[in-house]
Short mmCIF file of C-alpha atoms and ligand atoms in Angstrom, two decimals:
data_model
loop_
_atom_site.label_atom_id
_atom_site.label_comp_id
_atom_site.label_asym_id
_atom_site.label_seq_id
_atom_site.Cartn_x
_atom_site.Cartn_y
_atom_site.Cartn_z
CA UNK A 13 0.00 0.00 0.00
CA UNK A 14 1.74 3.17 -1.05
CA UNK A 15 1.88 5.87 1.97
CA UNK A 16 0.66 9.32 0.94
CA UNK A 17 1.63 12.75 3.45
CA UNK A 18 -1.12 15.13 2.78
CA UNK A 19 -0.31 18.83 3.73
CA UNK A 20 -2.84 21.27 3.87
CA UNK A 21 -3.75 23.87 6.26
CA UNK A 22 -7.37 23.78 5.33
CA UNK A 23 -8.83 21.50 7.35
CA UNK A 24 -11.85 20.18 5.20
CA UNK A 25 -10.38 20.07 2.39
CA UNK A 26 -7.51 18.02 4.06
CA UNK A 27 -10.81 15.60 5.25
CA UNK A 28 -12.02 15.54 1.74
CA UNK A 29 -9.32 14.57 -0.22
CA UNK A 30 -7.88 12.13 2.24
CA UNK A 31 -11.27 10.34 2.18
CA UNK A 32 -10.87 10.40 -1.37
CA UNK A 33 -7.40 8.90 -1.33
CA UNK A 34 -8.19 6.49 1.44
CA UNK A 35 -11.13 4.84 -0.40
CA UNK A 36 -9.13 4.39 -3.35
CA UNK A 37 -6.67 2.42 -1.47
CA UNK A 38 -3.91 4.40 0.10
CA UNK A 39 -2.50 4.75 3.55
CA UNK A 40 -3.21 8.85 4.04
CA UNK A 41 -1.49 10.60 6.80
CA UNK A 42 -2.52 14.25 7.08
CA UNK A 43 -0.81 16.78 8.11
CA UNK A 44 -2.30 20.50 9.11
CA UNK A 45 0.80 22.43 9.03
CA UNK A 46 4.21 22.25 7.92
CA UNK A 47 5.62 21.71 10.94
CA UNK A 48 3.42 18.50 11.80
CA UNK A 49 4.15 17.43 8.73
CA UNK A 50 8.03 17.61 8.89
CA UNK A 51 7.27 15.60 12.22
CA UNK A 52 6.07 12.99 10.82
CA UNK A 53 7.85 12.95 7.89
CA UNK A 54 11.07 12.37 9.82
CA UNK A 55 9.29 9.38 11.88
CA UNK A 56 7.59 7.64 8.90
CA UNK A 57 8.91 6.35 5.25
CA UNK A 58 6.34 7.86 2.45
CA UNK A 59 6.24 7.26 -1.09
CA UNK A 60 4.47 10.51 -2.28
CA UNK A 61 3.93 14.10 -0.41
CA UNK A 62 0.87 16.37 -1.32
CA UNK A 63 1.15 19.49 -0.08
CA UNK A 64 -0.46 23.33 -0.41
CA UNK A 65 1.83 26.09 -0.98
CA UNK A 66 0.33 28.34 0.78
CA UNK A 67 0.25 27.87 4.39
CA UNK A 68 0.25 30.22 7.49
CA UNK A 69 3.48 28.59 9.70
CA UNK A 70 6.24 26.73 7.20
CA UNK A 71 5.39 27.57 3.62
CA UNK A 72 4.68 24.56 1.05
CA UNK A 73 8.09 25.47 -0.64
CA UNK A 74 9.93 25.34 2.49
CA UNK A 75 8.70 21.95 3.42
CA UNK A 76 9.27 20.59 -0.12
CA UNK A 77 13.08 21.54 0.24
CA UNK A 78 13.37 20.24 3.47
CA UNK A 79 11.77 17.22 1.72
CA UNK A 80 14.11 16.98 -1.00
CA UNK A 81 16.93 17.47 0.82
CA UNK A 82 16.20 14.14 3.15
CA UNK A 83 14.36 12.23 0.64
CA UNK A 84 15.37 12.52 -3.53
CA UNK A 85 13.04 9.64 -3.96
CA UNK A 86 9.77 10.27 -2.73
CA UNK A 87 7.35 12.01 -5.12
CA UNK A 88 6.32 15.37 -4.38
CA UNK A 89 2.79 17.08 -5.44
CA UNK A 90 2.14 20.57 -5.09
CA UNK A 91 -1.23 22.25 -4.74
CA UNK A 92 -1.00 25.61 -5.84
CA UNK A 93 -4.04 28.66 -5.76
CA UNK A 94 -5.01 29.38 -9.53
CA UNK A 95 -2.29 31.49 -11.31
CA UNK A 96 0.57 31.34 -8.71
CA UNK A 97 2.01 28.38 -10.50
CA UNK A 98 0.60 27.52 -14.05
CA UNK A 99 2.91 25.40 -15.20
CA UNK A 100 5.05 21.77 -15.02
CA UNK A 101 8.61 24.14 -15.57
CA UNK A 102 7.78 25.92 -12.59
CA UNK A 103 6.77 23.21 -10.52
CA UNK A 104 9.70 20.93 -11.58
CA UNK A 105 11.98 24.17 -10.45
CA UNK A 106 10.89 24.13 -7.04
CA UNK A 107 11.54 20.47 -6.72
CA UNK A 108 8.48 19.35 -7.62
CA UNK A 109 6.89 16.69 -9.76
CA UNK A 110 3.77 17.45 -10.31
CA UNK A 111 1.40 20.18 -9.21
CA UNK A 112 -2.65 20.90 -9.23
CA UNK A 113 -4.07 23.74 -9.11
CA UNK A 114 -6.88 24.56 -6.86
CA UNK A 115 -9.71 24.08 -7.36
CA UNK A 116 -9.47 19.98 -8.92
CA UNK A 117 -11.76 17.41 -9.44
CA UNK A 118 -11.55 14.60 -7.91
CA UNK A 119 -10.72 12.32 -11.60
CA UNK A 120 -7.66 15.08 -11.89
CA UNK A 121 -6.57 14.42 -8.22
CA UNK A 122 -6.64 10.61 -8.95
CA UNK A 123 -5.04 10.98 -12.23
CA UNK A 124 -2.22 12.97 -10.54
CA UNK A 125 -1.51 10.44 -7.60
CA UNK A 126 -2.31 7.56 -10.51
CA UNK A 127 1.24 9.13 -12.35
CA UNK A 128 3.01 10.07 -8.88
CA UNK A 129 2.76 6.04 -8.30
CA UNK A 130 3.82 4.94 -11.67
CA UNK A 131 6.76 7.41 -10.86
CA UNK A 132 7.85 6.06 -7.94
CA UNK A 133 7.31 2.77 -8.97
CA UNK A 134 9.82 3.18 -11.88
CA UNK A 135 12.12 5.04 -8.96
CA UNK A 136 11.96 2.11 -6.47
CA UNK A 137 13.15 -0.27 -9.76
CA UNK A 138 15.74 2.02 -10.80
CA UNK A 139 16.89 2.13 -6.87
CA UNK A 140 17.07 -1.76 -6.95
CA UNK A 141 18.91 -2.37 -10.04
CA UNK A 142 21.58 0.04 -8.93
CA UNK A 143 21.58 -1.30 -5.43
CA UNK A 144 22.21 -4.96 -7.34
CA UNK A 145 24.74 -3.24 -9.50
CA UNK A 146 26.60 -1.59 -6.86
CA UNK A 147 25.92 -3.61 -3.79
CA UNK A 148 28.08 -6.73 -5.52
CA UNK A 149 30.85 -4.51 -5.12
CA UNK A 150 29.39 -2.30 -1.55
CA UNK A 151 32.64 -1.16 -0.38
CA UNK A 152 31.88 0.24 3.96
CA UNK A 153 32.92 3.07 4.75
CA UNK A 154 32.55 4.79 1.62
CA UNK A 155 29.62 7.31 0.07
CA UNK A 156 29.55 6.71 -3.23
CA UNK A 157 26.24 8.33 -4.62
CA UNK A 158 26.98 10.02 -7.66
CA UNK A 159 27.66 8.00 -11.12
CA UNK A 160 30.97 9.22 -11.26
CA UNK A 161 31.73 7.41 -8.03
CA UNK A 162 29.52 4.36 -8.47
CA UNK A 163 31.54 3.69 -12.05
CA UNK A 164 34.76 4.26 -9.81
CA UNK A 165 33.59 1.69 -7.46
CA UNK A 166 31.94 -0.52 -10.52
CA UNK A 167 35.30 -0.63 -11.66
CA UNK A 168 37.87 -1.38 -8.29
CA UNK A 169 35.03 -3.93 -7.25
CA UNK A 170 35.79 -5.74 -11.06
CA UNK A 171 39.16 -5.40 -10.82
CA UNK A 172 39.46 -6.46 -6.84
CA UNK A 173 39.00 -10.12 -7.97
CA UNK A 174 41.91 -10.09 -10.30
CA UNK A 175 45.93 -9.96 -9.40
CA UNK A 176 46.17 -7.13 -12.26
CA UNK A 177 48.30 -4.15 -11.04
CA UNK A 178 46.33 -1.01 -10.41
CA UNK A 179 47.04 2.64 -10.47
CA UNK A 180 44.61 5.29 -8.97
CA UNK A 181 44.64 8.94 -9.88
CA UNK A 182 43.54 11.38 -8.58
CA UNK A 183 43.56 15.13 -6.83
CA UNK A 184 44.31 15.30 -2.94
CA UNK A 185 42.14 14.07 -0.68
CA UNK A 186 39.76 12.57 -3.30
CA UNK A 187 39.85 9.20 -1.74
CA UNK A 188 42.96 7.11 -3.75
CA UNK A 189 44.40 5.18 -0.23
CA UNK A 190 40.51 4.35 0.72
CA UNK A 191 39.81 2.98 -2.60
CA UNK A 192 43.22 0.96 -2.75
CA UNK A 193 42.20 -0.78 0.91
CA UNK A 194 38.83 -1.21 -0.35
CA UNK A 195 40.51 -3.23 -3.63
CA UNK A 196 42.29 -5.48 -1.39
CA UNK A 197 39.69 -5.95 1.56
CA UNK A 198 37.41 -6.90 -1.92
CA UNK A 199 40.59 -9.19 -3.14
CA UNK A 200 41.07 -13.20 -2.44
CA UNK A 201 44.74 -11.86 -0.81
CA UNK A 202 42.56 -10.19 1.77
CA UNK A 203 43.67 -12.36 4.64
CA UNK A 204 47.23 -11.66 4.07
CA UNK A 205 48.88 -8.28 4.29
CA UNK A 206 47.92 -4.73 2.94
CA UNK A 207 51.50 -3.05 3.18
CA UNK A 208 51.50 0.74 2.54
CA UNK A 209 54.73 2.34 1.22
CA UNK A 210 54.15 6.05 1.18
CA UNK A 211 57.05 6.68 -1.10
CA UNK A 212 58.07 10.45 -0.29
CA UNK A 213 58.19 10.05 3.45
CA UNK A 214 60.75 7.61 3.13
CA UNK A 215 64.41 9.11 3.27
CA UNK A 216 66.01 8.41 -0.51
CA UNK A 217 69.33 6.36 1.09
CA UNK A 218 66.64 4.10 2.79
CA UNK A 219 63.77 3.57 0.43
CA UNK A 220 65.65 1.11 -1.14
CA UNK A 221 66.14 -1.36 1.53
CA UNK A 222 62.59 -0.21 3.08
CA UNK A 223 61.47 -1.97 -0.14
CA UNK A 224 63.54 -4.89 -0.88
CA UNK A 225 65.31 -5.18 2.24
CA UNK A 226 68.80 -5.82 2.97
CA UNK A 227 71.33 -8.34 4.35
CA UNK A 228 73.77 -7.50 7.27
CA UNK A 229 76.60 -5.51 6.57
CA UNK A 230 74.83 -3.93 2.97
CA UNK A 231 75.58 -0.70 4.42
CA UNK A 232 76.73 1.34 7.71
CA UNK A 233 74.21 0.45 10.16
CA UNK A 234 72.67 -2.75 8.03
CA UNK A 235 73.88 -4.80 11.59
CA UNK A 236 71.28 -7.39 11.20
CA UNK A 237 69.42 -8.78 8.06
CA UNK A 238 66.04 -7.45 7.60
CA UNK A 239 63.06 -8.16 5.06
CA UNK A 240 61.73 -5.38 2.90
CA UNK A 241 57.74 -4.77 2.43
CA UNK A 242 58.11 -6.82 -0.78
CA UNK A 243 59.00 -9.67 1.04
CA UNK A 244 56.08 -8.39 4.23
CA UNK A 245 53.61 -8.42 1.81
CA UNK A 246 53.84 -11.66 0.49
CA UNK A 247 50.86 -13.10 -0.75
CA UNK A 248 48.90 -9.91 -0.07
CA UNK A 249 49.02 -6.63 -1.30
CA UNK A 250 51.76 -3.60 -1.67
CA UNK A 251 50.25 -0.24 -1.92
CA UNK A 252 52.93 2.51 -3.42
CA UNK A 253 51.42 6.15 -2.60
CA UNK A 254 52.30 9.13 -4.19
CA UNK A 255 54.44 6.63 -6.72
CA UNK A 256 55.37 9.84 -8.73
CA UNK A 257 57.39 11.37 -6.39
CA UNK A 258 59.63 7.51 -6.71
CA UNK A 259 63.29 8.09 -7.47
CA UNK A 260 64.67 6.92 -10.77
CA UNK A 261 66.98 4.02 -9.57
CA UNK A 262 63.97 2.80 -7.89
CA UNK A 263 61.23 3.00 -10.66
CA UNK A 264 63.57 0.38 -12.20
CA UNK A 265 63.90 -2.09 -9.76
CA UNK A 266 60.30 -1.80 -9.15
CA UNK A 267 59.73 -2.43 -13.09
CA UNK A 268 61.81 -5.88 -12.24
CA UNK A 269 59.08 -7.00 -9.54
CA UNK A 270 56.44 -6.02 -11.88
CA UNK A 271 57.88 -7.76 -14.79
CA UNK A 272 59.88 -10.76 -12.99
CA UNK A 273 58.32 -11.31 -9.90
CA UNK A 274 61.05 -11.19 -7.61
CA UNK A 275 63.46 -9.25 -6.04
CA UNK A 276 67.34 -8.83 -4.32
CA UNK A 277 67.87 -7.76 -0.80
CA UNK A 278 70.18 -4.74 -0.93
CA UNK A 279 74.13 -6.48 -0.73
CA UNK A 280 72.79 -9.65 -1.47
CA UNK A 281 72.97 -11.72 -5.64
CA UNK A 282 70.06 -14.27 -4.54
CA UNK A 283 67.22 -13.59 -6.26
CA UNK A 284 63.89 -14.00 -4.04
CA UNK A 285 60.59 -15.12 -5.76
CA UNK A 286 57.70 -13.05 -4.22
CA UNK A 287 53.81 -12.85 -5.02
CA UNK A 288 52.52 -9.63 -4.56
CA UNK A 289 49.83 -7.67 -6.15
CA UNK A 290 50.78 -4.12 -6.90
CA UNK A 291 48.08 -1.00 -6.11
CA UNK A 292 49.75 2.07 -7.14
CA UNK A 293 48.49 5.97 -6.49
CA UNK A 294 49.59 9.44 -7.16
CA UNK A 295 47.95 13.11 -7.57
CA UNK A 296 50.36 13.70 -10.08
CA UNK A 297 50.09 14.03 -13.65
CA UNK A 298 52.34 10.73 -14.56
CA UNK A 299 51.79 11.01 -18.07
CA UNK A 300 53.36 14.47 -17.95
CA UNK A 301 56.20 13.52 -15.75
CA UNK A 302 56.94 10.61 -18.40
CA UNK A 303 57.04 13.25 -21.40
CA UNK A 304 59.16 15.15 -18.87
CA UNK A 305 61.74 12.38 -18.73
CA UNK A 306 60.72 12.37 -14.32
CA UNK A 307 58.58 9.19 -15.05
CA UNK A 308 59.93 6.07 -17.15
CA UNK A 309 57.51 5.38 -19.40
CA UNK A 310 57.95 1.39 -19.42
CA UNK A 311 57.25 1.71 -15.70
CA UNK A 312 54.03 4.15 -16.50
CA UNK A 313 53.06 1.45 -19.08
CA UNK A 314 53.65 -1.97 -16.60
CA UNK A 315 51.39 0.51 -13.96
CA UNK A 316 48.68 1.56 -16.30
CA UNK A 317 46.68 -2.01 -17.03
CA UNK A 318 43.96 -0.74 -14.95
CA UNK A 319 44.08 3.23 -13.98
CA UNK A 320 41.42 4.27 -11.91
CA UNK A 321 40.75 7.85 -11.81
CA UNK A 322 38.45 9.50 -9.04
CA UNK A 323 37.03 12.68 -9.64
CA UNK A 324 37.34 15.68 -8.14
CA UNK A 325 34.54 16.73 -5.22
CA UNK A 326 33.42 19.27 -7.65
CA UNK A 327 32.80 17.49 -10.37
CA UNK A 328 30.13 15.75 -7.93
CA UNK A 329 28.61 18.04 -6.02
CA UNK A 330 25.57 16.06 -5.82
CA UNK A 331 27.21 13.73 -3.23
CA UNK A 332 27.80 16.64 -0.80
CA UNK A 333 25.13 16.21 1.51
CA UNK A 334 25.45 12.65 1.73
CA UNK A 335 29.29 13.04 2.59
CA UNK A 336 28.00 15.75 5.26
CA UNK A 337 25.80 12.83 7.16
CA UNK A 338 28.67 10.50 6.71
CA UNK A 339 31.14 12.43 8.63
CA UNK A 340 28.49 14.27 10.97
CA UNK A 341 27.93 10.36 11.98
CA UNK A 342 31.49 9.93 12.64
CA UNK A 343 31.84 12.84 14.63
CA UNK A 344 28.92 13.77 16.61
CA UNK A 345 28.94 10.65 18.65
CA UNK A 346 25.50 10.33 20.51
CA UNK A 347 24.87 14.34 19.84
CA UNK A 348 22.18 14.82 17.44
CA UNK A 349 23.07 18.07 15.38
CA UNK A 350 20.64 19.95 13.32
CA UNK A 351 21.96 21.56 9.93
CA UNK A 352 21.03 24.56 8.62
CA UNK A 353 19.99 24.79 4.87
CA UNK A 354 22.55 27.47 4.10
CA UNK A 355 25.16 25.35 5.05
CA UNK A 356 24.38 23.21 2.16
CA UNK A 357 24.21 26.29 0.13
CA UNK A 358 27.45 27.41 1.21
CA UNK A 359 28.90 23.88 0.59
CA UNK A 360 27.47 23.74 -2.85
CA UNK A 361 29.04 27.09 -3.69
CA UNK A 362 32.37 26.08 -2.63
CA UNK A 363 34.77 24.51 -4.94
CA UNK A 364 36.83 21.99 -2.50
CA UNK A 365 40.73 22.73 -3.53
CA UNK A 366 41.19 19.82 -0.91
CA UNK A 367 38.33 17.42 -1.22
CA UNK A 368 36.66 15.08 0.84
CA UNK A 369 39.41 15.37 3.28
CA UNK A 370 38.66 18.71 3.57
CA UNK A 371 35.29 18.59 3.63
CA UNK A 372 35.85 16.18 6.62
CA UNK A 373 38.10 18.54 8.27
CA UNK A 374 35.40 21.10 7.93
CA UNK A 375 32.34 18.59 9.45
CA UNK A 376 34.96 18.22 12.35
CA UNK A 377 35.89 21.79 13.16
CA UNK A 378 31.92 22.26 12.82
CA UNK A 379 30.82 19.71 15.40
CA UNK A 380 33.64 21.26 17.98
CA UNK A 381 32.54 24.41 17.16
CA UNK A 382 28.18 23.99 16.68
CA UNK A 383 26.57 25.86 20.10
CA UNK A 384 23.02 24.18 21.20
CA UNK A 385 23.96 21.23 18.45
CA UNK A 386 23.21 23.35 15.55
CA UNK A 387 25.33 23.62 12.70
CA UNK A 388 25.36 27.11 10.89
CA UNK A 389 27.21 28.71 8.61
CA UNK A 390 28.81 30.51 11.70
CA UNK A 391 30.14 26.80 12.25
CA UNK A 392 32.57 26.77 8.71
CA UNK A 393 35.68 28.12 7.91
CA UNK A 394 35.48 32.29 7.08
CA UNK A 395 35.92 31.75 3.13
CA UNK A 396 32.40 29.79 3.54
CA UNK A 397 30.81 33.23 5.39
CA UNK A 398 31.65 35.74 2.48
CA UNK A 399 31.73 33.69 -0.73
CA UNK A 400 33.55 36.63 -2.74
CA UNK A 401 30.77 37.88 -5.05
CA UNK A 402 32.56 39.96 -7.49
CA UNK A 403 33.76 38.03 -10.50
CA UNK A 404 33.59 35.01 -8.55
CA UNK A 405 34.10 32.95 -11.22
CA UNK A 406 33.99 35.32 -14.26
CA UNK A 407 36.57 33.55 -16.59
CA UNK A 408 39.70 36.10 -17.03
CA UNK A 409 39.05 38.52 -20.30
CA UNK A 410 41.71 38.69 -22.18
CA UNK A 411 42.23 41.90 -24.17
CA UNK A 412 41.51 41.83 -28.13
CA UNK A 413 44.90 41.51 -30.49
CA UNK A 414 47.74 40.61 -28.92
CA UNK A 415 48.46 39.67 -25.09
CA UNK A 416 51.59 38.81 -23.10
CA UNK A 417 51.47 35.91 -20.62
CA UNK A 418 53.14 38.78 -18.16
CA UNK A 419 50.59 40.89 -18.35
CA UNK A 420 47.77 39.17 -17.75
CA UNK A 421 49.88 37.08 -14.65
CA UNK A 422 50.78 40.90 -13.47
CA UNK A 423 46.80 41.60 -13.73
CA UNK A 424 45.73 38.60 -12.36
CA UNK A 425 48.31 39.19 -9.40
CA UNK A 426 47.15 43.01 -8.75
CA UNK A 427 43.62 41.76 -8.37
CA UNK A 428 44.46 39.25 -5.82
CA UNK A 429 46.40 41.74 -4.03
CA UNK A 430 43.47 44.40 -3.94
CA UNK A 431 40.84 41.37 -2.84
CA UNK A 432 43.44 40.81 0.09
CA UNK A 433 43.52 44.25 0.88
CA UNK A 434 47.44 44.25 -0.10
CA UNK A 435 47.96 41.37 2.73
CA UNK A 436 50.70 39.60 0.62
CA UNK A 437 49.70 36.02 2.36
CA UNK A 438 46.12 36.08 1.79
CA UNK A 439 46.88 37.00 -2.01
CA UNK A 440 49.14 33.86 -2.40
CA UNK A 441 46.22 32.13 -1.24
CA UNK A 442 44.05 33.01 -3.19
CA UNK A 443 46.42 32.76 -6.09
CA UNK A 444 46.96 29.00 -5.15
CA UNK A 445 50.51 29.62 -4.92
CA UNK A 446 53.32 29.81 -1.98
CA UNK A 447 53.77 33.04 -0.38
CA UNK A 448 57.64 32.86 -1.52
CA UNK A 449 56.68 32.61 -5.12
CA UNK A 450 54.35 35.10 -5.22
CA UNK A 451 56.85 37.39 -3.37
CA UNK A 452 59.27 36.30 -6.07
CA UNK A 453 56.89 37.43 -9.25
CA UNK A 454 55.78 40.56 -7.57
CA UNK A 455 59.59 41.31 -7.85
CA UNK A 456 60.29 40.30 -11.44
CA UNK A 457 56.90 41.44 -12.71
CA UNK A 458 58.38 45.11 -11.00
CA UNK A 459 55.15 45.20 -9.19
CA UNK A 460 57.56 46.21 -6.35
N1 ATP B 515 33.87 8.57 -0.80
C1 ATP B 515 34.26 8.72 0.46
N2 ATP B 515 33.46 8.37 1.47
C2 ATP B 515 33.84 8.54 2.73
N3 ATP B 515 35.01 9.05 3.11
C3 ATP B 515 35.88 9.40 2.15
C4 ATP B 515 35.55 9.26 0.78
N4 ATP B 515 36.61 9.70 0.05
C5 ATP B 515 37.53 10.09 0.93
N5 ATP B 515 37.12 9.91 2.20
C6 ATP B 515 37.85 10.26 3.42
O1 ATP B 515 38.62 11.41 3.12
C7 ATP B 515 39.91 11.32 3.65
C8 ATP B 515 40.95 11.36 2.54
O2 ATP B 515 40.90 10.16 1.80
P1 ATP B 515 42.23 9.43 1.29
O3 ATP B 515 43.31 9.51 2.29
O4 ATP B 515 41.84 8.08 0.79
O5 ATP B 515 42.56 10.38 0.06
P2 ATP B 515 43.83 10.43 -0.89
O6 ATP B 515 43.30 10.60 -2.27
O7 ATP B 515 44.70 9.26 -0.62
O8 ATP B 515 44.50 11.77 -0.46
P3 ATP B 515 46.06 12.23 -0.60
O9 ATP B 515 46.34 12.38 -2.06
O10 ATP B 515 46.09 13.53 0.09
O11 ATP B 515 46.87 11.16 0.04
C9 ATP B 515 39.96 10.04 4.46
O12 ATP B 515 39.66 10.32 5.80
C10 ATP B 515 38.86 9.20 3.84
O13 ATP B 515 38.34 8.31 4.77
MG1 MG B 516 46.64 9.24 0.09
#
């Protein structure tokens, strides 16, 4: 029986058309006021949501958006007086899918809920085939509810089962070390060990032996033999981060274990046979740093069987919210923490240099920070309070005719400087780039 949440602040006509609903075989809950029907609507799973626009407490727009934002499945009909909405566009804006327009019969009320439950019957399929699709490969402690991320998971849930090397691309903080654990927790080597090499924290004279080990005496201090992670990770898993950062000498030893399987402890000839599945990740460009001679390119190649690249945050926005309850979850403990809708407005607006990590960050810092457990925009970081309006995200005009590279960089760098108030810090910031450098350019551009 589908569940119907009638809103209306006229009480009769509430009567009437629940009656109507009611003997055509619904389960009706009415509602006189927005706010009683946000309460139930929180306490009770509906498939569709009639409700008037017009309404003395919480208007019928408000309530659909608070709607939406829980609920992007549930079908939503508006009742609107005759003229203030008169057509399907308008409706549809306001997050809507169908409306009726006071006064209706009751053959155009039935005809309305009639395509409200073909709609959400085709929603509920569409749910399940994805859930099928996706849910083969359901890695925890991930939100993956865009496309983008569901063909990102499609595709390390496929390639999970195999031994085939992986790399994962991507920018900061988009997710590459969660999606390599998830690969291996997904793999048959998931009872042996996941070994994590994050290649530039390791000190150059060491990474060697860190990798392959080494046999006493290889070098000053080598006083005992020791295995490498190759040799650790036997059977299981080795995940490389940031493999573009990987000094040469390296890259071609590691092209050895790719291509031969096995590998020599630093000081010692005897070869040793090892079975380990490669997972690979860097926010670097690799192709670049192979046409840059950084990167060898039979290395790249050996690498690239199966690159997985995960978007940037904003390229899908649409997960925000989700990510918001994710982390909130983590965080709050056993507070319950209301969030404001402008916070999602902010968040939206924002373009996430840093990605989900910083989007984490930013739940965190909000929870520590939310008085009476409500999160406002008060809560987020100050660029989130005064989104800079001007030009925002006008693209740069370049003059007609000819143009030097200098002088737009010199323009581009007097405009961050008068946003900042001449604060030479801020400007670098907002020019993406280290104070030093900008300090630098302001000197050979003569600016000072
Ligand atoms: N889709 C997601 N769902 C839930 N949490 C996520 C998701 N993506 C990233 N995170 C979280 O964001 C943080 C950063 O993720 P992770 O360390 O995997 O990113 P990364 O791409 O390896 O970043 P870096 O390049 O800086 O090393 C982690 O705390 C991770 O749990
Ligand atoms: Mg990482």
């Amino acid at each position: 029986m589908k569940r119907i949440l009638l809103i209306d602040d006229d009480i009769n006509l509430c009567k009437v058309i629940g009656y109507q609903l009611q003997k055509n075989g619904f389960d009706v809950t009415p509602a006189n006021s927005g706010k009683e029907a946000l309460g139930y609507f929180s306490k009770k799973e509906f498939d569709i949501v009639i409700t008037d626009i017009q309404m003395p407490d919480i208007s019928g727009i408000q309530v659909l958006k608070e709607i939406r934002r829980h609920n992007r499945q549930v079908v939503i009909i508006i009742i609107t007086a005759h003229g203030s909405i008169d057509n399907a566009l308008e409706a549809c804006q306001l997050g809507a899918d169908d409306y009726l327009t006071k006064p209706f019969s009751k053959e155009q009320l039935l005809f309305a809920i009639e395509k409200a439950v073909r709609l959400r019957e085709l929603q509920q399929e569409n749910t399940q085939l994805r859930a099928e699709l996706v849910g083969k490969y359901r890695f925890e402690n991930m939100v993956a509810r865009s496309s983008k991320m569901e063909d990102v998971l499609r595709m390390a849930g496929q390639v999970a089962a195999s031994d085939a090397t992986v790399i994962i691309l991507g920018e900061s903080g988009t997710g590459k070390e969660l999606i390599a654990r998830a690969i291996h927790y997904n793999s048959p080597r998931k009872d042996k060990p996941l070994i994590t090499v994050n290649c530039p924290s390791i000190p150059d004279n060491l990474l060697e032996s860190e990798l392959f080990g080494h046999v006493k005496g290889a070098f000053t201090g080598a006083i005992k033999d020791r295995k490498g992670k190759f040799e650790l990770a036997d059977g299981g898993t080795i995940f490389l981060d940031e493999i573009g950062d990987l000094r040469e000498d390296v890259q071609a030893k590691l092209l050895r274990v790719l291509q031969e399987h096995e590998i020599e402890r630093l000081g010692d000839s005897k070869t040793i046979k090892v079975d380990v599945r490669i997972i690979a990740a860097t926010n670097k460009n690799l192709e670049m740093l192979v046409q840059e001679g950084e990167f060898r390119e039979d290395l790249y190649y050996r690498l690239s069987v199966v690159p997985i690249t995960i978007p940037p945050l904003r390229e899908r926005k649409e997960e925000i919210p989700y990510l918001v309850d994710f982390f909130l979850t983590r965080y709050a403990g056993d507070r319950k923490f209301v969030i404001e809708p402008e916070v999602y407005s902010a968040m939206q607006e924002y373009d996430w240099p840093g990605n989900v990590r910083e989007l984490e960050n930013v739940i965190e810092r909000a929870v520590v920070l939310a008085t009476d457990n409500r999160i406002t925009v008060e809560s987020l970081p100050a660029h989130f309070q005064a989104p800079e309006k001007k030009g925002a995200s006008d693209p740069v005009k370049l003059p007609q005719g000819d143009f030097s590279l200098e002088a737009v960089e010199k323009q581009a760098i007097l405009e961050a400087l008068e946003r900042a108030d001449g604060n030479r810090s801020q400007a670098a910031r907002l020019l993406k780039i280290p104070r030093h450098v900008l300090l630098y350019r302001l000197k050979k551009l003569g600016i000072v």
